[in-house]
Short mmCIF file of C-alpha atoms and ligand atoms in Angstrom, two decimals:
data_model
loop_
_atom_site.label_atom_id
_atom_site.label_comp_id
_atom_site.label_asym_id
_atom_site.label_seq_id
_atom_site.Cartn_x
_atom_site.Cartn_y
_atom_site.Cartn_z
CA UNK A 1 91.86 152.72 70.55
CA UNK A 2 92.37 155.73 68.30
CA UNK A 3 94.10 155.57 64.96
CA UNK A 4 97.79 156.38 64.99
CA UNK A 5 99.14 159.79 64.06
CA UNK A 6 102.34 160.40 62.14
CA UNK A 7 104.37 161.99 64.91
CA UNK A 8 107.01 159.32 65.35
CA UNK A 9 106.68 156.77 62.62
CA UNK A 10 106.71 157.44 58.93
CA UNK A 11 103.55 158.33 57.07
CA UNK A 12 103.57 155.15 54.96
CA UNK A 13 103.65 152.97 58.05
CA UNK A 14 100.89 154.99 59.72
CA UNK A 15 98.75 154.60 56.61
CA UNK A 16 99.40 150.83 56.57
CA UNK A 17 98.45 150.49 60.22
CA UNK A 18 95.30 152.56 59.83
CA UNK A 19 94.19 150.65 56.71
CA UNK A 20 94.49 147.25 58.42
CA UNK A 21 92.89 148.48 61.64
CA UNK A 22 89.94 149.94 59.75
CA UNK A 23 89.39 146.74 57.77
CA UNK A 24 89.74 144.63 60.94
CA UNK A 25 87.05 146.73 62.62
CA UNK A 26 84.48 145.65 59.99
CA UNK A 27 83.08 142.33 58.82
CA UNK A 28 83.12 143.79 55.32
CA UNK A 29 83.81 147.30 54.07
CA UNK A 30 83.30 148.94 50.66
CA UNK A 31 85.97 150.86 48.79
CA UNK A 32 84.20 154.27 49.22
CA UNK A 33 83.64 153.65 52.94
CA UNK A 34 87.26 152.69 53.42
CA UNK A 35 88.65 155.78 51.66
CA UNK A 36 86.14 158.00 53.47
CA UNK A 37 86.99 156.62 56.94
CA UNK A 38 90.73 156.87 56.30
CA UNK A 39 90.61 160.25 54.55
CA UNK A 40 93.18 158.94 52.08
CA UNK A 41 93.25 158.76 48.27
CA UNK A 42 92.09 155.50 46.69
CA UNK A 43 95.50 154.75 45.07
CA UNK A 44 97.15 154.97 48.51
CA UNK A 45 94.51 152.74 50.08
CA UNK A 46 94.59 150.30 47.16
CA UNK A 47 98.36 149.78 47.36
CA UNK A 48 98.04 148.95 51.06
CA UNK A 49 95.05 146.69 50.48
CA UNK A 50 96.97 144.81 47.77
CA UNK A 51 99.92 144.30 50.12
CA UNK A 52 97.59 143.09 52.90
CA UNK A 53 95.92 140.67 50.46
CA UNK A 54 99.39 139.34 49.50
CA UNK A 55 100.12 138.81 53.20
CA UNK A 56 96.87 136.83 53.54
CA UNK A 57 95.39 139.24 56.07
CA UNK A 58 92.67 140.78 53.86
CA UNK A 59 90.51 139.40 51.06
CA UNK A 60 88.32 140.92 48.38
CA UNK A 61 84.78 139.71 48.95
CA UNK A 62 82.70 140.67 45.92
CA UNK A 63 80.97 144.01 45.68
CA UNK A 64 78.38 146.07 47.50
CA UNK A 65 75.22 147.00 45.57
CA UNK A 66 75.40 150.64 44.49
CA UNK A 67 72.57 153.13 44.05
CA UNK A 68 74.03 154.24 40.73
CA UNK A 69 77.07 153.70 38.55
CA UNK A 70 79.53 150.88 39.23
CA UNK A 71 79.15 148.46 42.12
CA UNK A 72 81.62 149.23 44.91
CA UNK A 73 84.40 146.72 45.59
CA UNK A 74 84.36 145.26 49.11
CA UNK A 75 87.07 143.93 51.41
CA UNK A 76 87.08 141.85 54.57
CA UNK A 77 89.65 140.78 57.12
CA UNK A 78 90.83 137.17 57.09
CA UNK A 79 89.95 136.93 60.75
CA UNK A 80 91.80 133.73 61.55
CA UNK A 81 94.91 134.47 59.47
CA UNK A 82 96.89 135.08 62.65
CA UNK A 83 96.28 134.74 66.38
CA UNK A 84 97.97 135.54 69.67
CA UNK A 85 97.93 133.75 72.99
CA UNK A 86 97.19 135.64 76.21
CA UNK A 87 98.40 134.23 79.51
CA UNK A 88 97.44 135.69 82.88
CA UNK A 89 99.47 134.44 85.82
CA UNK A 90 98.26 135.13 89.35
CA UNK A 91 99.29 133.73 92.70
CA UNK A 92 96.94 130.75 92.43
CA UNK A 93 95.60 130.62 88.86
CA UNK A 94 96.62 130.61 85.21
CA UNK A 95 94.22 131.90 82.55
CA UNK A 96 94.80 131.21 78.87
CA UNK A 97 93.08 132.81 75.89
CA UNK A 98 93.47 132.59 72.15
CA UNK A 99 92.47 135.71 70.23
CA UNK A 100 92.53 136.12 66.46
CA UNK A 101 93.78 139.16 64.54
CA UNK A 102 90.24 140.58 64.37
CA UNK A 103 90.02 140.48 68.17
CA UNK A 104 87.62 137.52 68.43
CA UNK A 105 88.04 135.42 71.56
CA UNK A 106 88.51 131.90 70.16
CA UNK A 107 89.16 129.95 73.35
CA UNK A 108 89.48 130.55 77.09
CA UNK A 109 90.38 128.41 80.06
CA UNK A 110 91.31 129.04 83.68
CA UNK A 111 93.11 126.56 85.91
CA UNK A 112 94.23 126.46 89.50
CA UNK A 113 98.00 126.44 89.85
CA UNK A 114 100.06 127.92 92.69
CA UNK A 115 102.78 130.17 91.27
CA UNK A 116 106.42 129.27 91.71
CA UNK A 117 109.64 129.85 89.76
CA UNK A 118 110.44 126.13 90.11
CA UNK A 119 111.15 124.29 86.88
CA UNK A 120 108.16 122.00 87.51
CA UNK A 121 105.74 124.93 87.46
CA UNK A 122 107.37 126.54 84.40
CA UNK A 123 107.47 123.22 82.50
CA UNK A 124 103.78 122.62 83.29
CA UNK A 125 102.96 126.16 82.15
CA UNK A 126 104.71 125.55 78.82
CA UNK A 127 102.89 122.22 78.37
CA UNK A 128 99.53 123.79 79.27
CA UNK A 129 100.00 126.56 76.68
CA UNK A 130 101.00 124.08 73.95
CA UNK A 131 98.09 121.75 74.76
CA UNK A 132 95.67 124.69 74.85
CA UNK A 133 96.68 125.91 71.38
CA UNK A 134 96.64 122.38 69.93
CA UNK A 135 93.16 121.75 71.34
CA UNK A 136 91.88 124.92 69.65
CA UNK A 137 92.55 123.34 66.25
CA UNK A 138 94.47 126.46 65.32
CA UNK A 139 97.54 126.06 63.11
CA UNK A 140 100.50 126.64 65.43
CA UNK A 141 102.37 128.26 62.51
CA UNK A 142 99.89 131.13 62.59
CA UNK A 143 100.41 132.00 66.25
CA UNK A 144 102.31 135.27 66.24
CA UNK A 145 103.32 135.49 69.90
CA UNK A 146 102.14 135.25 73.49
CA UNK A 147 101.46 138.09 75.90
CA UNK A 148 101.89 137.33 79.57
CA UNK A 149 100.07 139.38 82.17
CA UNK A 150 101.51 139.49 85.69
CA UNK A 151 100.72 141.35 88.91
CA UNK A 152 103.94 143.35 88.94
CA UNK A 153 105.98 146.16 87.47
CA UNK A 154 107.29 145.26 84.02
CA UNK A 155 109.96 147.29 82.24
CA UNK A 156 109.02 149.18 79.07
CA UNK A 157 110.41 146.52 76.70
CA UNK A 158 108.21 143.82 78.29
CA UNK A 159 111.30 141.66 78.83
CA UNK A 160 111.97 142.22 82.53
CA UNK A 161 109.90 141.81 85.69
CA UNK A 162 111.19 144.59 87.93
CA UNK A 163 109.08 143.79 90.97
CA UNK A 164 106.08 141.71 91.97
CA UNK A 165 104.93 141.77 95.57
CA UNK A 166 102.32 139.07 94.93
CA UNK A 167 104.64 136.66 93.08
CA UNK A 168 107.65 137.60 95.23
CA UNK A 169 109.83 138.42 92.21
CA UNK A 170 112.46 141.07 91.79
CA UNK A 171 114.61 141.90 88.75
CA UNK A 172 113.66 138.70 86.95
CA UNK A 173 114.28 138.41 83.19
CA UNK A 174 111.15 137.34 81.32
CA UNK A 175 113.20 134.69 79.52
CA UNK A 176 113.68 132.83 82.82
CA UNK A 177 109.93 132.66 83.17
CA UNK A 178 108.99 131.83 79.57
CA UNK A 179 111.65 129.28 78.67
CA UNK A 180 109.16 126.43 78.15
CA UNK A 181 106.59 128.44 76.19
CA UNK A 182 107.00 127.72 72.46
CA UNK A 183 106.25 131.29 71.29
CA UNK A 184 107.88 134.68 71.34
CA UNK A 185 106.71 136.25 74.63
CA UNK A 186 106.26 139.73 76.05
CA UNK A 187 105.18 140.67 79.57
CA UNK A 188 102.60 143.26 80.56
CA UNK A 189 101.29 144.46 83.92
CA UNK A 190 97.93 142.81 84.70
CA UNK A 191 95.96 146.04 85.26
CA UNK A 192 97.44 147.59 82.12
CA UNK A 193 96.44 144.47 80.19
CA UNK A 194 92.88 144.57 81.51
CA UNK A 195 92.57 148.30 80.76
CA UNK A 196 93.88 147.68 77.25
CA UNK A 197 91.27 144.94 76.74
CA UNK A 198 88.46 147.29 77.76
CA UNK A 199 89.55 149.99 75.29
CA UNK A 200 90.61 147.77 72.37
CA UNK A 201 88.71 148.15 69.11
CA UNK A 202 86.94 151.37 70.18
CA UNK A 203 88.54 154.18 68.15
CA UNK A 204 86.09 156.71 69.60
CA UNK A 205 87.49 156.13 73.11
CA UNK A 206 90.66 158.12 73.74
CA UNK A 207 91.10 158.31 77.51
CA UNK A 208 90.09 156.11 80.43
CA UNK A 209 91.14 155.03 83.87
CA UNK A 210 90.69 151.33 84.61
CA UNK A 211 90.21 150.21 88.21
CA UNK A 212 90.86 146.58 89.09
CA UNK A 213 89.08 145.37 92.22
CA UNK A 214 90.57 141.93 92.86
CA UNK A 215 92.57 140.45 95.73
CA UNK A 216 94.41 143.74 95.55
CA UNK A 217 93.34 147.05 94.01
CA UNK A 218 95.21 148.23 90.94
CA UNK A 219 94.62 150.35 87.92
CA UNK A 220 95.85 151.70 84.64
CA UNK A 221 95.65 155.02 82.85
CA UNK A 222 95.12 155.18 79.12
CA UNK A 223 95.71 158.55 77.51
CA UNK A 224 95.14 159.14 73.79
CA UNK A 225 95.45 155.43 73.19
CA UNK A 226 98.68 154.82 75.10
CA UNK A 227 99.47 153.88 78.68
CA UNK A 228 100.55 156.64 80.99
CA UNK A 229 103.20 154.82 83.05
CA UNK A 230 104.75 157.61 85.11
CA UNK A 231 108.40 158.28 85.87
CA UNK A 232 108.88 154.99 87.76
CA UNK A 233 106.41 152.76 85.83
CA UNK A 234 104.11 152.93 88.86
CA UNK A 235 101.28 155.09 87.55
CA UNK A 236 97.92 153.54 88.30
CA UNK A 237 98.86 152.09 91.70
CA UNK A 238 95.61 153.53 92.98
CA UNK A 239 95.26 150.84 95.64
CA UNK A 240 97.75 152.80 97.71
CA UNK A 241 96.00 156.15 97.49
CA UNK A 242 95.15 157.24 101.02
CA UNK A 243 91.40 156.99 101.53
CA UNK A 244 91.25 157.37 105.32
CA UNK A 245 94.40 158.74 107.01
CA UNK A 246 95.19 156.56 110.05
CA UNK A 247 92.67 154.01 108.75
CA UNK A 248 92.98 150.24 108.33
CA UNK A 249 96.45 148.79 107.77
CA UNK A 250 97.18 147.97 104.13
CA UNK A 251 99.30 144.98 103.07
CA UNK A 252 101.94 147.55 102.02
CA UNK A 253 102.36 148.51 105.67
CA UNK A 254 100.80 151.98 105.47
CA UNK A 255 97.49 153.05 106.98
CA UNK A 256 94.26 153.90 105.23
CA UNK A 257 95.08 152.84 101.64
CA UNK A 258 92.17 152.29 99.24
CA UNK A 259 93.24 148.65 98.98
CA UNK A 260 92.27 148.05 102.61
CA UNK A 261 88.70 149.18 101.79
CA UNK A 262 88.06 148.07 98.22
CA UNK A 263 89.95 144.86 97.55
CA UNK A 264 87.74 141.81 97.04
CA UNK A 265 89.14 140.45 100.33
CA UNK A 266 87.16 143.13 102.17
CA UNK A 267 84.05 141.26 101.01
CA UNK A 268 85.26 137.66 100.99
CA UNK A 269 86.34 137.77 104.64
CA UNK A 270 82.60 137.29 105.28
CA UNK A 271 82.17 134.36 102.89
CA UNK A 272 85.07 131.93 103.39
CA UNK A 273 87.15 133.67 100.73
CA UNK A 274 84.47 133.05 98.09
CA UNK A 275 83.21 136.12 96.22
CA UNK A 276 80.35 134.28 94.48
CA UNK A 277 79.14 133.18 97.90
CA UNK A 278 79.27 136.77 99.17
CA UNK A 279 77.07 138.02 96.31
CA UNK A 280 74.79 134.99 96.64
CA UNK A 281 74.11 135.80 100.31
CA UNK A 282 73.76 139.50 99.51
CA UNK A 283 71.13 138.73 96.90
CA UNK A 284 69.35 136.43 99.36
CA UNK A 285 68.88 139.46 101.65
CA UNK A 286 71.58 139.02 104.30
CA UNK A 287 71.26 142.26 106.30
CA UNK A 288 74.81 142.32 107.72
CA UNK A 289 76.34 141.81 104.27
CA UNK A 290 74.03 144.52 102.87
CA UNK A 291 75.67 146.97 105.28
CA UNK A 292 79.16 145.75 104.36
CA UNK A 293 78.36 146.11 100.66
CA UNK A 294 76.87 149.58 101.04
CA UNK A 295 79.99 150.83 102.84
CA UNK A 296 82.16 149.19 100.17
CA UNK A 297 80.28 151.12 97.46
CA UNK A 298 80.56 154.37 99.44
CA UNK A 299 84.34 153.92 99.70
CA UNK A 300 84.55 152.99 96.03
CA UNK A 301 82.55 156.10 95.09
CA UNK A 302 85.15 158.29 96.88
CA UNK A 303 87.91 156.69 94.82
CA UNK A 304 85.95 156.99 91.56
CA UNK A 305 85.20 160.66 92.21
CA UNK A 306 88.89 161.39 92.87
CA UNK A 307 89.88 159.69 89.62
CA UNK A 308 87.25 161.62 87.69
CA UNK A 309 88.40 164.92 89.19
CA UNK A 310 92.03 164.22 88.28
CA UNK A 311 91.62 162.66 84.85
CA UNK A 312 88.23 163.89 83.54
CA UNK A 313 87.50 160.70 81.60
CA UNK A 314 85.60 157.42 81.84
CA UNK A 315 86.36 155.31 84.90
CA UNK A 316 86.02 151.60 84.06
CA UNK A 317 85.48 149.28 87.03
CA UNK A 318 86.83 145.76 86.60
CA UNK A 319 88.60 143.01 88.50
CA UNK A 320 86.82 140.25 90.43
CA UNK A 321 84.31 142.65 92.02
CA UNK A 322 83.75 144.48 88.71
CA UNK A 323 82.40 141.19 87.36
CA UNK A 324 79.46 141.42 89.81
CA UNK A 325 78.80 145.17 89.61
CA UNK A 326 76.29 145.37 86.76
CA UNK A 327 73.40 144.65 89.11
CA UNK A 328 74.50 147.42 91.49
CA UNK A 329 75.43 150.00 88.87
CA UNK A 330 72.53 152.31 89.73
CA UNK A 331 73.39 152.29 93.42
CA UNK A 332 77.04 153.03 92.66
CA UNK A 333 76.19 155.78 90.16
CA UNK A 334 73.90 157.44 92.73
CA UNK A 335 76.72 157.55 95.29
CA UNK A 336 79.19 158.84 92.70
CA UNK A 337 76.71 161.43 91.47
CA UNK A 338 76.30 162.83 95.00
CA UNK A 339 80.02 163.61 95.09
CA UNK A 340 80.26 165.19 91.64
CA UNK A 341 81.18 168.87 91.93
CA UNK A 342 80.26 169.56 88.29
CA UNK A 343 76.67 168.36 88.12
CA UNK A 344 75.08 164.99 88.74
CA UNK A 345 76.35 163.04 85.77
CA UNK A 346 77.73 159.61 86.67
CA UNK A 347 77.50 158.06 83.22
CA UNK A 348 81.30 158.14 83.02
CA UNK A 349 81.36 155.15 85.40
CA UNK A 350 81.56 152.05 83.20
CA UNK A 351 81.37 148.44 84.25
CA UNK A 352 83.97 146.18 82.62
CA UNK A 353 83.15 144.26 79.40
CA UNK A 354 85.53 141.44 80.32
CA UNK A 355 85.24 139.57 83.61
CA UNK A 356 87.77 136.99 84.83
CA UNK A 357 89.60 136.80 81.52
CA UNK A 358 90.28 140.56 81.14
CA UNK A 359 94.05 140.52 81.76
CA UNK A 360 94.69 137.48 79.56
CA UNK A 361 92.61 138.99 76.74
CA UNK A 362 94.40 142.33 77.11
CA UNK A 363 97.80 140.63 77.00
CA UNK A 364 96.78 138.93 73.73
CA UNK A 365 95.35 142.17 72.30
CA UNK A 366 98.62 143.96 73.10
CA UNK A 367 100.45 141.31 71.04
CA UNK A 368 98.03 141.71 68.15
CA UNK A 369 98.55 145.45 68.33
CA UNK A 370 102.34 144.93 68.21
CA UNK A 371 101.92 142.65 65.21
CA UNK A 372 99.75 145.18 63.37
CA UNK A 373 102.29 147.94 63.99
CA UNK A 374 104.98 145.79 62.36
CA UNK A 375 103.09 144.63 59.25
ZN1 ZN B 401 98.90 150.35 100.66
#
């Protein structure tokens, strides 16, 4: 994500945020490199570095060899000084991750658990989170907060679930959901979380559209490092873009939505609901599934081309199906390239870095980002 500008928050705070983010992006960085990357004077950088050392987030780690004159001082992040928990709740699973302040994934687990707002489910969720953190060996005192990713529309404060078709929730306060989790919690939409995970720690990347191909099709739009949410917090609901007017019926009740052509269910209906089995049979040369897969990629290429034409940025493909796409990237790029009005380039199509754990990781990264903004 790009460094912050000083449009809304004061210059001192922006400098603080950019100093810590730059140090966190390196294993070790010299004083000249740090001042050069930040384009700030050394006294300004030094004051911030001193404060960050006092907070236990940065340490001085000797000196870099210099080609002449004095050896340059060097600084490093204290990577495990703080950590955040990421929790991804779906209809039938819970994923948990622990991510440190430097963005390292410390621990990940995924368990089967059918969602419900019953106290039994919520108590078990709280116990699972506590046990997970304890098992990591991480000092519970250093856990800043937990980010919870959900398939639904979350209000801008992250404290209210406005609507979730999948979890059958409407106007539910987050506190009702998180009452057994022993950390401060914020909610985030699952596709936004996954998109955030894909972009995190890459200051050169400014804009991207993330497409989630799971049991339903969703997406998120990141513009100059922030989510574009739209007037009704529904931006990125690309699953309900019309692909074929009068086409297949979507679960939303309309006809021809992208979801009816590109959700993972389109594939798993041929493999007992098991996506790994679908790709296993495809690899083994099943001719009928080959045809299904080709049509799936054709339909996906239409959607990708539309997104590229509208947003003119990278299109990152994730979700359950995204986890299997690497092997078929060339085939997909060829189809996308054939539709490109402005040349044949399809290198803007990116396959996700994170697979099943994307939303949980993104929820944790969002918490780390919040923490860094408040240092
Ligand atoms: Zn629909």
